[in-house]
PDB file of C-alpha atoms in Angstrom:
ATOM      1  CA  MET J   1     108.029 104.708 113.405  1.00  0.00           C
ATOM      2  CA  ALA J   2     105.353 107.042 114.780  1.00  0.00           C
ATOM      3  CA  SER J   3     104.933 108.550 111.304  1.00  0.00           C
ATOM      4  CA  LEU J   4     104.348 105.105 109.816  1.00  0.00           C
ATOM      5  CA  ALA J   5     101.792 104.266 112.511  1.00  0.00           C
ATOM      6  CA  ARG J   6     100.043 107.600 111.904  1.00  0.00           C
ATOM      7  CA  SER J   7      99.930 106.865 108.162  1.00  0.00           C
ATOM      8  CA  PHE J   8      98.475 103.414 108.783  1.00  0.00           C
ATOM      9  CA  GLY J   9      95.917 104.957 111.130  1.00  0.00           C
ATOM     10  CA  THR J  10      94.935 107.576 108.557  1.00  0.00           C
ATOM     11  CA  VAL J  11      94.516 105.017 105.796  1.00  0.00           C
ATOM     12  CA  GLY J  12      92.625 102.677 108.106  1.00  0.00           C
ATOM     13  CA  ALA J  13      90.278 105.428 109.320  1.00  0.00           C
ATOM     14  CA  ASN J  14      89.604 106.607 105.770  1.00  0.00           C
ATOM     15  CA  THR J  15      88.931 103.040 104.631  1.00  0.00           C
ATOM     16  CA  LEU J  16      86.536 102.516 107.528  1.00  0.00           C
ATOM     17  CA  ALA J  17      84.746 105.797 106.735  1.00  0.00           C
ATOM     18  CA  SER J  18      84.486 104.767 103.081  1.00  0.00           C
ATOM     19  CA  ARG J  19      82.961 101.400 104.006  1.00  0.00           C
ATOM     20  CA  VAL J  20      80.464 102.987 106.422  1.00  0.00           C
ATOM     21  CA  LEU J  21      79.443 105.609 103.862  1.00  0.00           C
ATOM     22  CA  GLY J  22      79.084 102.902 101.217  1.00  0.00           C
ATOM     23  CA  PHE J  23      76.805 100.989 103.556  1.00  0.00           C
ATOM     24  CA  VAL J  24      74.736 104.130 104.162  1.00  0.00           C
ATOM     25  CA  ARG J  25      74.535 104.660 100.382  1.00  0.00           C
ATOM     26  CA  ASP J  26      73.255 101.118  99.949  1.00  0.00           C
ATOM     27  CA  LEU J  27      70.678 101.631 102.702  1.00  0.00           C
ATOM     28  CA  VAL J  28      69.423 104.837 101.077  1.00  0.00           C
ATOM     29  CA  THR J  29      69.290 103.157  97.664  1.00  0.00           C
ATOM     30  CA  ALA J  30      67.377 100.182  99.053  1.00  0.00           C
ATOM     31  CA  HIS J  31      64.962 102.501 100.844  1.00  0.00           C
ATOM     32  CA  ALA J  32      64.417 104.721  97.791  1.00  0.00           C
ATOM     33  CA  PHE J  33      64.223 102.025  95.108  1.00  0.00           C
ATOM     34  CA  GLY J  34      63.500  98.858  97.014  1.00  0.00           C
ATOM     35  CA  ALA J  35      64.885  95.439  96.305  1.00  0.00           C
ATOM     36  CA  GLY J  36      63.768  94.327  92.892  1.00  0.00           C
ATOM     37  CA  ALA J  37      64.738  93.344  89.409  1.00  0.00           C
ATOM     38  CA  ALA J  38      65.150  96.938  88.179  1.00  0.00           C
ATOM     39  CA  THR J  39      67.509  97.767  91.049  1.00  0.00           C
ATOM     40  CA  ASP J  40      69.505  94.596  90.367  1.00  0.00           C
ATOM     41  CA  ALA J  41      69.734  95.514  86.679  1.00  0.00           C
ATOM     42  CA  PHE J  42      70.987  98.990  87.594  1.00  0.00           C
ATOM     43  CA  PHE J  43      73.665  97.632  89.917  1.00  0.00           C
ATOM     44  CA  VAL J  44      74.942  95.278  87.212  1.00  0.00           C
ATOM     45  CA  ALA J  45      74.924  98.073  84.623  1.00  0.00           C
ATOM     46  CA  PHE J  46      76.811 100.290  87.067  1.00  0.00           C
ATOM     47  CA  LYS J  47      79.323  97.629  88.153  1.00  0.00           C
ATOM     48  CA  ILE J  48      80.721  96.824  84.695  1.00  0.00           C
ATOM     49  CA  PRO J  49      81.889 100.380  83.830  1.00  0.00           C
ATOM     50  CA  ASN J  50      83.313 100.752  87.349  1.00  0.00           C
ATOM     51  CA  PHE J  51      85.316  97.569  86.857  1.00  0.00           C
ATOM     52  CA  LEU J  52      86.728  98.845  83.561  1.00  0.00           C
ATOM     53  CA  ARG J  53      87.457 102.283  85.034  1.00  0.00           C
ATOM     54  CA  ARG J  54      89.521 100.593  87.724  1.00  0.00           C
ATOM     55  CA  LEU J  55      91.509  98.809  85.032  1.00  0.00           C
ATOM     56  CA  PHE J  56      92.107 101.891  82.883  1.00  0.00           C
ATOM     57  CA  ALA J  57      92.163 104.848  85.251  1.00  0.00           C
ATOM     58  CA  GLU J  58      93.209 103.409  88.581  1.00  0.00           C
ATOM     59  CA  GLY J  59      95.114 100.322  87.577  1.00  0.00           C
ATOM     60  CA  ALA J  60      98.295  99.363  85.850  1.00  0.00           C
ATOM     61  CA  PHE J  61      98.277 102.255  83.373  1.00  0.00           C
ATOM     62  CA  ALA J  62      98.422 104.932  86.076  1.00  0.00           C
ATOM     63  CA  THR J  63     101.058 102.975  87.992  1.00  0.00           C
ATOM     64  CA  ALA J  64     103.246 102.661  84.903  1.00  0.00           C
ATOM     65  CA  PHE J  65     102.660 106.139  83.488  1.00  0.00           C
ATOM     66  CA  VAL J  66     103.637 108.311  86.479  1.00  0.00           C
ATOM     67  CA  PRO J  67     107.278 107.107  86.746  1.00  0.00           C
ATOM     68  CA  VAL J  68     107.802 107.474  82.996  1.00  0.00           C
ATOM     69  CA  LEU J  69     106.288 110.952  83.066  1.00  0.00           C
ATOM     70  CA  SER J  70     108.538 111.907  85.997  1.00  0.00           C
ATOM     71  CA  GLU J  71     111.576 110.652  84.104  1.00  0.00           C
ATOM     72  CA  TYR J  72     110.605 112.645  81.013  1.00  0.00           C
ATOM     73  CA  LYS J  73     110.135 115.755  83.140  1.00  0.00           C
ATOM     74  CA  ALA J  74     113.526 115.324  84.805  1.00  0.00           C
ATOM     75  CA  LYS J  75     115.607 114.380  81.767  1.00  0.00           C
ATOM     76  CA  ARG J  76     113.916 115.847  78.695  1.00  0.00           C
ATOM     77  CA  SER J  77     112.961 119.246  77.395  1.00  0.00           C
ATOM     78  CA  VAL J  78     109.552 120.795  77.953  1.00  0.00           C
ATOM     79  CA  GLU J  79     108.753 120.283  74.257  1.00  0.00           C
ATOM     80  CA  GLU J  80     109.618 116.555  74.424  1.00  0.00           C
ATOM     81  CA  LEU J  81     107.504 116.236  77.580  1.00  0.00           C
ATOM     82  CA  ARG J  82     104.571 117.938  75.872  1.00  0.00           C
ATOM     83  CA  LEU J  83     104.865 115.706  72.797  1.00  0.00           C
ATOM     84  CA  PHE J  84     105.039 112.605  74.996  1.00  0.00           C
ATOM     85  CA  VAL J  85     101.939 113.601  76.969  1.00  0.00           C
ATOM     86  CA  ASP J  86     100.096 114.493  73.744  1.00  0.00           C
ATOM     87  CA  HIS J  87     101.003 111.144  72.196  1.00  0.00           C
ATOM     88  CA  VAL J  88      99.986 109.150  75.278  1.00  0.00           C
ATOM     89  CA  ALA J  89      96.733 111.104  75.712  1.00  0.00           C
ATOM     90  CA  GLY J  90      95.817 110.687  72.044  1.00  0.00           C
ATOM     91  CA  THR J  91      96.606 106.986  72.014  1.00  0.00           C
ATOM     92  CA  LEU J  92      94.795 106.351  75.286  1.00  0.00           C
ATOM     93  CA  GLY J  93      91.808 108.414  74.166  1.00  0.00           C
ATOM     94  CA  LEU J  94      91.552 106.460  70.914  1.00  0.00           C
ATOM     95  CA  ALA J  95      91.883 103.134  72.732  1.00  0.00           C
ATOM     96  CA  LEU J  96      89.214 104.100  75.274  1.00  0.00           C
ATOM     97  CA  LEU J  97      86.892 105.269  72.511  1.00  0.00           C
ATOM     98  CA  GLY J  98      87.321 101.885  70.852  1.00  0.00           C
ATOM     99  CA  VAL J  99      86.697 100.043  74.114  1.00  0.00           C
ATOM    100  CA  THR J 100      83.567 102.145  74.704  1.00  0.00           C
ATOM    101  CA  VAL J 101      82.137 101.457  71.253  1.00  0.00           C
ATOM    102  CA  VAL J 102      82.894  97.745  71.475  1.00  0.00           C
ATOM    103  CA  GLY J 103      81.520  97.597  75.013  1.00  0.00           C
ATOM    104  CA  MET J 104      78.264  99.197  73.963  1.00  0.00           C
ATOM    105  CA  LEU J 105      77.966  96.776  71.043  1.00  0.00           C
ATOM    106  CA  VAL J 106      78.665  93.674  73.128  1.00  0.00           C
ATOM    107  CA  ALA J 107      76.635  94.832  76.153  1.00  0.00           C
ATOM    108  CA  PRO J 108      74.419  91.715  76.055  1.00  0.00           C
ATOM    109  CA  ALA J 109      77.454  89.431  76.291  1.00  0.00           C
ATOM    110  CA  LEU J 110      78.910  91.488  79.161  1.00  0.00           C
ATOM    111  CA  VAL J 111      75.650  91.319  81.095  1.00  0.00           C
ATOM    112  CA  GLY J 112      75.604  87.569  80.481  1.00  0.00           C
ATOM    113  CA  VAL J 113      79.112  87.225  81.906  1.00  0.00           C
ATOM    114  CA  PHE J 114      78.645  89.518  84.918  1.00  0.00           C
ATOM    115  CA  ALA J 115      75.059  88.447  85.716  1.00  0.00           C
ATOM    116  CA  PRO J 116      74.362  85.018  84.209  1.00  0.00           C
ATOM    117  CA  GLY J 117      71.177  84.705  86.287  1.00  0.00           C
ATOM    118  CA  PHE J 118      69.615  87.454  84.176  1.00  0.00           C
ATOM    119  CA  LEU J 119      69.642  85.107  81.173  1.00  0.00           C
ATOM    120  CA  ARG J 120      66.652  83.317  82.734  1.00  0.00           C
ATOM    121  CA  GLU J 121      64.719  86.609  82.968  1.00  0.00           C
ATOM    122  CA  PRO J 122      64.583  88.258  79.520  1.00  0.00           C
ATOM    123  CA  ALA J 123      62.948  91.507  80.734  1.00  0.00           C
ATOM    124  CA  VAL J 124      65.612  92.075  83.405  1.00  0.00           C
ATOM    125  CA  PHE J 125      68.365  91.068  80.975  1.00  0.00           C
ATOM    126  CA  ASP J 126      67.103  93.599  78.405  1.00  0.00           C
ATOM    127  CA  LEU J 127      66.808  96.300  81.074  1.00  0.00           C
ATOM    128  CA  ALA J 128      70.357  95.659  82.314  1.00  0.00           C
ATOM    129  CA  THR J 129      71.663  95.656  78.730  1.00  0.00           C
ATOM    130  CA  GLY J 130      69.972  98.988  77.980  1.00  0.00           C
ATOM    131  CA  MET J 131      71.251 100.520  81.193  1.00  0.00           C
ATOM    132  CA  LEU J 132      74.746  99.238  80.483  1.00  0.00           C
ATOM    133  CA  ARG J 133      74.730 100.930  77.092  1.00  0.00           C
ATOM    134  CA  ILE J 134      73.859 104.188  78.848  1.00  0.00           C
ATOM    135  CA  THR J 135      76.393 103.824  81.675  1.00  0.00           C
ATOM    136  CA  PHE J 136      79.237 102.266  79.675  1.00  0.00           C
ATOM    137  CA  PRO J 137      80.805 105.554  78.512  1.00  0.00           C
ATOM    138  CA  THR J 138      81.452 106.438  82.169  1.00  0.00           C
ATOM    139  CA  CYS J 139      84.179 103.781  82.271  1.00  0.00           C
ATOM    140  CA  CYS J 140      86.432 105.778  80.062  1.00  0.00           C
TER     141      CYS J 140
END
């Protein structure tokens, strides 16, 4: 029971530290760049790839892949394990390349979905779209 409480405490402390550091990051960003349309456009362009990275890298794929990989390692030969990893990496890489290309092409629609208020401000919308095209490859 003490081990469980210690684990909860560790996770809680790390989460608190993460939130405090995130707040400090936001304060530094606001101080350095100010509150304005360009900063808003950057945050939108940065948020969309982060959302997709969570889906691909930190989401269901990782949760599903690790147990299957462990099973392959325990029950199959090293060659079968290598072929499995190669196949998964190649397929995932191709899928992520496709998502990246499509995402860069449909950047205006994504900005419209994630920041519909920008549709009323064409200059900010164009800036966010351009920034998204630059930051989009970081999602994959």
